[in-house]
mmCIF file of C-alpha atoms in Angstrom:
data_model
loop_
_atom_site.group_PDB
_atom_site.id
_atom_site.type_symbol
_atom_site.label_atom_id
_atom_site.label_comp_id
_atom_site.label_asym_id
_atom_site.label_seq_id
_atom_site.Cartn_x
_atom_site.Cartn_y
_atom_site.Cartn_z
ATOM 1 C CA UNK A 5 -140.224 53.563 7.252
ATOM 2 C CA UNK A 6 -138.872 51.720 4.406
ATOM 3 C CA UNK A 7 -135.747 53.783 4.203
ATOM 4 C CA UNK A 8 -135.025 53.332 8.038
ATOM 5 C CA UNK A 9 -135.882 49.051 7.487
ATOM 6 C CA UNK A 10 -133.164 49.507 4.957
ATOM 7 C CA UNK A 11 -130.494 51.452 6.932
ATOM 8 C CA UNK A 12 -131.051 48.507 9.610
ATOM 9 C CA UNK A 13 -128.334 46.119 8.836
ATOM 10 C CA UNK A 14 -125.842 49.263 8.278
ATOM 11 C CA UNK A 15 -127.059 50.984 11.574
ATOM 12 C CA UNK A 16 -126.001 47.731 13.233
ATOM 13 C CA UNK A 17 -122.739 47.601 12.416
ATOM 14 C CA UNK A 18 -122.485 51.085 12.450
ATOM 15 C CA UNK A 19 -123.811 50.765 16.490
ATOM 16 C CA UNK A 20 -121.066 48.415 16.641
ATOM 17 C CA UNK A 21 -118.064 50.250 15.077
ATOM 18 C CA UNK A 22 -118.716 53.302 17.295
ATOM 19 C CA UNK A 23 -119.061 51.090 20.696
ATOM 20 C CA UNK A 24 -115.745 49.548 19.844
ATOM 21 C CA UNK A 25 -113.991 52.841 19.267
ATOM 22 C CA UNK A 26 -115.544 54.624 22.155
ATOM 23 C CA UNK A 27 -114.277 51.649 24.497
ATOM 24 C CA UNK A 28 -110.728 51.734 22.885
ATOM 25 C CA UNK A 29 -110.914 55.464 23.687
ATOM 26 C CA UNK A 30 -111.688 55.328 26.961
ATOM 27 C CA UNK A 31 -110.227 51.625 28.201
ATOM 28 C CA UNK A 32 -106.911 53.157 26.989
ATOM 29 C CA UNK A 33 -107.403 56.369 29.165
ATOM 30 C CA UNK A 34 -105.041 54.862 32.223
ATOM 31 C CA UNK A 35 -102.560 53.856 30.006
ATOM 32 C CA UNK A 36 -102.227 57.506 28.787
ATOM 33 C CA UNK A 37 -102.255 58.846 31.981
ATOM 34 C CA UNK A 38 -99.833 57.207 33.777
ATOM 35 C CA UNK A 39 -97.250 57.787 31.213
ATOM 36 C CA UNK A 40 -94.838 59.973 32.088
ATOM 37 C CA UNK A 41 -93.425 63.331 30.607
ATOM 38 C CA UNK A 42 -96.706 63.112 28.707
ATOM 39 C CA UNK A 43 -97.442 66.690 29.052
ATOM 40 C CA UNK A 44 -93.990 68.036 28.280
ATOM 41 C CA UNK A 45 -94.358 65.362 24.997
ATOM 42 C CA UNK A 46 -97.102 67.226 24.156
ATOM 43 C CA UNK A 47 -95.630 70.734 24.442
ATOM 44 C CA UNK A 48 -93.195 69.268 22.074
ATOM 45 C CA UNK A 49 -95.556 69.409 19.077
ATOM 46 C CA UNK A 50 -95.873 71.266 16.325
ATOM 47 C CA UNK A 51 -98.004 74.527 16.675
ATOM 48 C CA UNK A 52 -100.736 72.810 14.795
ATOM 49 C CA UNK A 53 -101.197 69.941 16.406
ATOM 50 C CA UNK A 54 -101.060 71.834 19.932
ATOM 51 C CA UNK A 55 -103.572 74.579 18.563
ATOM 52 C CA UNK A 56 -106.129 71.621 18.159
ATOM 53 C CA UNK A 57 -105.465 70.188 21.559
ATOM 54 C CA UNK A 58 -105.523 73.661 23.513
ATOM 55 C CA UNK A 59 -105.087 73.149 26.982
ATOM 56 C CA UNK A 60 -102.246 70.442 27.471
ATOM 57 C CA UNK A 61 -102.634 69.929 31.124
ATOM 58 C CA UNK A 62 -106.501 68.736 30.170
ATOM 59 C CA UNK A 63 -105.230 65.750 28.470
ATOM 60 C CA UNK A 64 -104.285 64.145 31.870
ATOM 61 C CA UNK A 65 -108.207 63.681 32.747
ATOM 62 C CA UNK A 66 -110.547 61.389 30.578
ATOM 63 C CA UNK A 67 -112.226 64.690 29.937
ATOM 64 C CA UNK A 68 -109.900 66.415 28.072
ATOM 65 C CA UNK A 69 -108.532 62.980 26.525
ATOM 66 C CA UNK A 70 -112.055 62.459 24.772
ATOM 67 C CA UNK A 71 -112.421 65.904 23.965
ATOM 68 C CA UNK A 72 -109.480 65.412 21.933
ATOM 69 C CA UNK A 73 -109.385 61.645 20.893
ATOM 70 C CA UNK A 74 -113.384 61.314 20.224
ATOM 71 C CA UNK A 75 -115.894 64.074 20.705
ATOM 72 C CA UNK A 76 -113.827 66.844 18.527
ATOM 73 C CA UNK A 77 -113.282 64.714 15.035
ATOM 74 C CA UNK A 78 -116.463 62.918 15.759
ATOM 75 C CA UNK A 79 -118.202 64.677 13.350
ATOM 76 C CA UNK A 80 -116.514 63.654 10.779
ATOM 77 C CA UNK A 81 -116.783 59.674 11.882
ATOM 78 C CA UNK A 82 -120.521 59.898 11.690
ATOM 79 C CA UNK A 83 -120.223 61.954 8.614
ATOM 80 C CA UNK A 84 -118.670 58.885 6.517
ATOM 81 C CA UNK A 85 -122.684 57.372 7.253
ATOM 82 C CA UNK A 86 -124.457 60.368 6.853
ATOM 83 C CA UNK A 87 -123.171 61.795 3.398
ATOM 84 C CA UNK A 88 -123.103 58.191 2.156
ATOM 85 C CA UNK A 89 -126.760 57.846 2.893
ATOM 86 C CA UNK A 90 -128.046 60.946 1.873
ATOM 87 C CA UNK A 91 -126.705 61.383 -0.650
ATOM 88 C CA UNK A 92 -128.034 57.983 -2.084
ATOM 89 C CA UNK A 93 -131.359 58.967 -0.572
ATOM 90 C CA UNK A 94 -132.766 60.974 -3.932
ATOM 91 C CA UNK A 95 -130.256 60.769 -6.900
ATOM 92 C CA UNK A 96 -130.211 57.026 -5.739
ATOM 93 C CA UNK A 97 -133.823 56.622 -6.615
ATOM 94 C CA UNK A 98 -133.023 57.961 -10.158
ATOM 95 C CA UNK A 99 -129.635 55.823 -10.525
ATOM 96 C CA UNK A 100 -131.797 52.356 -9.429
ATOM 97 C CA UNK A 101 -134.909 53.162 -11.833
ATOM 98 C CA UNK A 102 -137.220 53.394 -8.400
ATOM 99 C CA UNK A 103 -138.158 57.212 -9.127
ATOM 100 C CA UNK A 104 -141.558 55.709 -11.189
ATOM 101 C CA UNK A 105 -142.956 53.935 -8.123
ATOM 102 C CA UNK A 106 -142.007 56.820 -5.825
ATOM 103 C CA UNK A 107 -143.760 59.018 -7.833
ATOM 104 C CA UNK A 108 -146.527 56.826 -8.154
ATOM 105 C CA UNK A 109 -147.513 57.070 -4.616
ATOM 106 C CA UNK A 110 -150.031 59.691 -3.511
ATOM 107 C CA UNK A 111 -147.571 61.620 -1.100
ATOM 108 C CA UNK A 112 -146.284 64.974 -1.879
ATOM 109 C CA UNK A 113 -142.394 65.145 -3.097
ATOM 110 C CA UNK A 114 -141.554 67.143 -0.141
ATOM 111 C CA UNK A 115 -142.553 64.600 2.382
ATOM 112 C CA UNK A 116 -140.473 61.970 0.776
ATOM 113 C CA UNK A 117 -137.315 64.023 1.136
ATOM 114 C CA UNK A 118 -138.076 65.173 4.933
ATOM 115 C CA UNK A 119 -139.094 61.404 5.745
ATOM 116 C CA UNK A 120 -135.818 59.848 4.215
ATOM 117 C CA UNK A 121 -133.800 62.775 5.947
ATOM 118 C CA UNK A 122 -135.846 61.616 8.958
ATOM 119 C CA UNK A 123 -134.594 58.337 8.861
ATOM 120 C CA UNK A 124 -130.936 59.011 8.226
ATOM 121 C CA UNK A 125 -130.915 61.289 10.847
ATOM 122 C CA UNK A 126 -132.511 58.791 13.312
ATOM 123 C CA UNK A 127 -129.652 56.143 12.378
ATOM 124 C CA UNK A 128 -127.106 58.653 12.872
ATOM 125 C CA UNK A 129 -128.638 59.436 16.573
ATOM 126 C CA UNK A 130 -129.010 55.306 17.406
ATOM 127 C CA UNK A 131 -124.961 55.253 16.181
ATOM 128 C CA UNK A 132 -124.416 58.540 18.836
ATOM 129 C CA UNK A 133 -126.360 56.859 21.443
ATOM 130 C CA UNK A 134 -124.265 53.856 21.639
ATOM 131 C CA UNK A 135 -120.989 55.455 21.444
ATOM 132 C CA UNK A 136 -122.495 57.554 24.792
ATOM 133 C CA UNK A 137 -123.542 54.494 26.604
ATOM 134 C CA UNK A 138 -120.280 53.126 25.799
ATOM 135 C CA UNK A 139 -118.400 55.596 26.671
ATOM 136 C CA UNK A 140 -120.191 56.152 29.990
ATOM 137 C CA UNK A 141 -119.828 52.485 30.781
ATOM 138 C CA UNK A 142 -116.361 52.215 30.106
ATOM 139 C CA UNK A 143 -116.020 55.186 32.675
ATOM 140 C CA UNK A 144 -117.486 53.404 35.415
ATOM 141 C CA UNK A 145 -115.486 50.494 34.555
ATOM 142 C CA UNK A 146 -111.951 52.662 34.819
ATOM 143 C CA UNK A 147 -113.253 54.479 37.773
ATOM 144 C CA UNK A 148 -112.837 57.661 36.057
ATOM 145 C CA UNK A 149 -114.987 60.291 38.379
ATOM 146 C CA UNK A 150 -117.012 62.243 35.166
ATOM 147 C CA UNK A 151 -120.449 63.512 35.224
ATOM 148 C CA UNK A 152 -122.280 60.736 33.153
ATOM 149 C CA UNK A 153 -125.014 63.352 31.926
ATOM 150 C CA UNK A 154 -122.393 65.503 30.572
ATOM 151 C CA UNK A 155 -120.800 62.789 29.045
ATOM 152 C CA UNK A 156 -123.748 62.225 27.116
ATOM 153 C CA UNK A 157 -124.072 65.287 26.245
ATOM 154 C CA UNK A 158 -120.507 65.764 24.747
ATOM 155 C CA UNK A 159 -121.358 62.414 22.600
ATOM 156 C CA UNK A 160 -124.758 63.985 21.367
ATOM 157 C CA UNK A 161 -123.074 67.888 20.515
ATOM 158 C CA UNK A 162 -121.555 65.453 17.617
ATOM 159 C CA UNK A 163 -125.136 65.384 15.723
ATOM 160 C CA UNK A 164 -125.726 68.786 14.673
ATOM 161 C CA UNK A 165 -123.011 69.371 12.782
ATOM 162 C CA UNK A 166 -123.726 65.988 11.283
ATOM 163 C CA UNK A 167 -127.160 66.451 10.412
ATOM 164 C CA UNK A 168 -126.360 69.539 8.285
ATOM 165 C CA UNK A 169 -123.638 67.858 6.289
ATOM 166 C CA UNK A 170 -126.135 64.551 5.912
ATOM 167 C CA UNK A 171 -128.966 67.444 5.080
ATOM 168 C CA UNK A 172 -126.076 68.597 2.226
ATOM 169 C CA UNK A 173 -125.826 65.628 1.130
ATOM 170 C CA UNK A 174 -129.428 65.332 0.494
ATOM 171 C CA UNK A 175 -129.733 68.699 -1.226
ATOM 172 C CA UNK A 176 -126.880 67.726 -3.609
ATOM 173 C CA UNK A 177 -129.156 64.127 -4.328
ATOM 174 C CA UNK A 178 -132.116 66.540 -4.880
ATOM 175 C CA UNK A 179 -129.934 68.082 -7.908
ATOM 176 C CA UNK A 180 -127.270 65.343 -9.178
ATOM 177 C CA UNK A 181 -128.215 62.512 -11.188
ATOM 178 C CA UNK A 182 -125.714 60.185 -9.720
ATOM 179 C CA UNK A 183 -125.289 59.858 -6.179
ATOM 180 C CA UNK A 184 -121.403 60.041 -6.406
ATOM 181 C CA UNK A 185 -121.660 63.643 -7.062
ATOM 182 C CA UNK A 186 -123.604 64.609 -4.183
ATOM 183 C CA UNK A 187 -121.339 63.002 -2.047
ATOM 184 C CA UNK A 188 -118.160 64.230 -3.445
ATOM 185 C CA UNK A 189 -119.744 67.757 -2.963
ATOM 186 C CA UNK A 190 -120.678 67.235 0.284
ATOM 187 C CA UNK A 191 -117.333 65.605 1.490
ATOM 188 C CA UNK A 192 -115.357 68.404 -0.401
ATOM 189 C CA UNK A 193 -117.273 71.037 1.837
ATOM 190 C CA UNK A 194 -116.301 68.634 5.109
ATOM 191 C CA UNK A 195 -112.703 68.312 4.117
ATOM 192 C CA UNK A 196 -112.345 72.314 3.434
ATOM 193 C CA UNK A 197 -114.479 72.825 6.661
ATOM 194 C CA UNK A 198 -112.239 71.219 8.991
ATOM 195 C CA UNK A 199 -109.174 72.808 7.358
ATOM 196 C CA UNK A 200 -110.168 76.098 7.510
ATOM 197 C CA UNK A 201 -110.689 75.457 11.267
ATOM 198 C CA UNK A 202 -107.805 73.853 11.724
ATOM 199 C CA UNK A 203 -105.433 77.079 9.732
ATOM 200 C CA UNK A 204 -107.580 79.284 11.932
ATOM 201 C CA UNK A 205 -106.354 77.507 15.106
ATOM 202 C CA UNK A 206 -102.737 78.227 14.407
ATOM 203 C CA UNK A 207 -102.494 80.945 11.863
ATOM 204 C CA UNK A 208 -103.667 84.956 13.647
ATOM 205 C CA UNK A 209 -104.374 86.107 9.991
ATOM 206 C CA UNK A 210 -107.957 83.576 10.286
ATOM 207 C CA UNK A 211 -108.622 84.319 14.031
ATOM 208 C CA UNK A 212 -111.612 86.419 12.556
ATOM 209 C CA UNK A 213 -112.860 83.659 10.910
ATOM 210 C CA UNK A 214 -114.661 81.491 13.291
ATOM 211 C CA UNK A 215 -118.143 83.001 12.755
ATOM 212 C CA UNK A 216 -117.513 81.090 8.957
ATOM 213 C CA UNK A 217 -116.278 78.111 10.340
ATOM 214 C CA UNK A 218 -118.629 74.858 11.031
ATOM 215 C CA UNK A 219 -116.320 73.104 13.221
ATOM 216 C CA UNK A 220 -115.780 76.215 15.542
ATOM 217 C CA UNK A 221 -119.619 75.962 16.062
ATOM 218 C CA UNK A 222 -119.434 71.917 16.911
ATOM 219 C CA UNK A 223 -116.567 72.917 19.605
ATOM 220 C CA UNK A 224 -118.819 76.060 21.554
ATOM 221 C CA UNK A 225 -121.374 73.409 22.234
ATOM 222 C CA UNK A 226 -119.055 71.189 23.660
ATOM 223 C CA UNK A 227 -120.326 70.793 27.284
ATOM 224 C CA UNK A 228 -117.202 69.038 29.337
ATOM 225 C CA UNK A 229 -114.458 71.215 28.577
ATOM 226 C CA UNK A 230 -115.601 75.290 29.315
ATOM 227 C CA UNK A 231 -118.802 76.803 29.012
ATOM 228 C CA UNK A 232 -120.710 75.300 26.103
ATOM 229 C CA UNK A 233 -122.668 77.731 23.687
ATOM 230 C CA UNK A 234 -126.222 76.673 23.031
ATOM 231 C CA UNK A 235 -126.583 79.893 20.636
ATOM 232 C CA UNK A 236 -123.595 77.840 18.323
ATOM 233 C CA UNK A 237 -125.516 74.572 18.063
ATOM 234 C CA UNK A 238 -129.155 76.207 17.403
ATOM 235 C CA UNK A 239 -127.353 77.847 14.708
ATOM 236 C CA UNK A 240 -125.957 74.340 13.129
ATOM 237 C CA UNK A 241 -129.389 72.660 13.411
ATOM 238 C CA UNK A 242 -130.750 76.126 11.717
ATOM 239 C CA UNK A 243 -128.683 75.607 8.606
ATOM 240 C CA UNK A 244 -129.676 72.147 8.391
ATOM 241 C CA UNK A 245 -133.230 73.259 8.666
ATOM 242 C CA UNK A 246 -132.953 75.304 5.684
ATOM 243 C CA UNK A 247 -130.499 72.491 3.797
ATOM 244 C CA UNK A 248 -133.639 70.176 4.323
ATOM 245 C CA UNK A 249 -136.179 72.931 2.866
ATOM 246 C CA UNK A 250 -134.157 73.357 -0.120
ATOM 247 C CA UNK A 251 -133.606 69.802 -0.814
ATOM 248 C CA UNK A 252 -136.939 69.677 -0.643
ATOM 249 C CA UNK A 253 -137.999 72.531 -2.709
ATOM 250 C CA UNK A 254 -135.461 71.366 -5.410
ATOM 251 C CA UNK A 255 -136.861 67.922 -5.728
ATOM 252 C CA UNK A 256 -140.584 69.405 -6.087
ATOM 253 C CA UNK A 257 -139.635 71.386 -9.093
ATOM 254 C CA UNK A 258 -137.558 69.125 -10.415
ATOM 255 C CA UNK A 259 -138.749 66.825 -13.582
ATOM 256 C CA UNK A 260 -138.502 63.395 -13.118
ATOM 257 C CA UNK A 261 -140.481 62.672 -15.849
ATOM 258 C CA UNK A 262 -138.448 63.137 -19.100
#
């Protein structure tokens, strides 16, 4: 509880920021849409950029437009909160001097690390939430005709593959004795994530690669554009399962005493 009191002034703003970029996104939609020649500008790119949009004709309905615009990088958006809070979560305690009086209290090391991953991850769902209410208001407001559930749905497929880098952060806090490290390592793995899935989209030499790639997981789930995979997003909150056990295991046997 006292990690989630102290996230409270950051989940805020953080509930802000993402309600402000979800309305841009989808106020903004019309605007888009009526321009003209819009898909033949977007034939126009570069293989790369086309590979990440896929189909071009989707980008003339809000839910291809957010697929693109919002739900696909947003990931890495909630990522910025998550690595920089878990990774402050353990190696913090050590860098502040606060390890003494958590290890003074009579709770078990483990349940430390799954309660402050516990309240990360609950800030990163309240940030989630309010970019899908947003989002779904701002629909209403445009008269865009999109299944509001679904909607939701596309906004929440975000979290898993944010809980396991927040959940790498942690298990890089559970080793590092400065909080900077964990969260270099953890943002090095999201940077080389996302560009491996991005050379996979446009080079045939990676095509194999998807079972390796994080991202390509986030995108099955997605519900509004094809059929989503619910196999690819059990598998994303598995490895964040087991990021969380070994954080945990780590800081158990770790000595915090010399």
């Amino acid at each position: 509880l006292k990690t989630l009191a102290d996230l409270r002034g950051t989940m805020v703003a953080g509930s802000l920021g993402m309600a402000l970029i979800g309305a841009v996104n989808v106020l903004f939609f019309p605007t888009i849409q009526n321009m003209e020649g819009l898909v033949a500008f977007l034939d126009g790119l570069p293989p790369v950029f086309k590979a990440m949009i896929g189909d071009l004709s989707a980008m003339v309905r809000l839910e291809g437009f957010l697929h693109v615009k919002l739900f696909d990088p947003l990931p890495l958006l909630l990522a910025i909160f998550g690595i920089a809070h878990g990774s402050q979560l353990l190696a913090g305690e050590i860098e502040h001097k606060h390890v003494d009086l958590l290890l003074s209290r009579p709770i078990r090391r483990w349940r430390v690390v799954l309660a402050k991953f516990l309240a990360v991850a609950s800030c990163l769902t309240v940030l989630a939430l309010a970019l899908a209410v947003t989002v779904v208001i701002c629909a209403r407001v445009i008269g865009a005709e999109v299944d509001n559930g679904r909607l939701v749905l596309a906004t929440l497929n975000g979290l898993p593959l944010t809980w396991l880098f927040t959940a790498l952060a942690l298990l890089g806090s559970s080793l590092a004795a400065h909080p900077r490290r964990a969260a270099f390592g953890a943002a090095a793995v999201v940077v080389l994530s996302y560009v491996l899935e991005t050379l996979r989209l446009v080079s045939p030499a990676l095509a194999g690669w998807r079972s390796v790639s994080l991202f390509a997981y986030h995108k099955a789930g997605y519900p509004l554009v094809g059929v989503p995979d619910p196999s690819a997003v059990m598998i994303l909150l598995g490895l964040a399962v087991l990021l969380v056990a070994a954080a945990c295991v780590a800081w158990e046997r770790r000595d915090l005493v010399s």
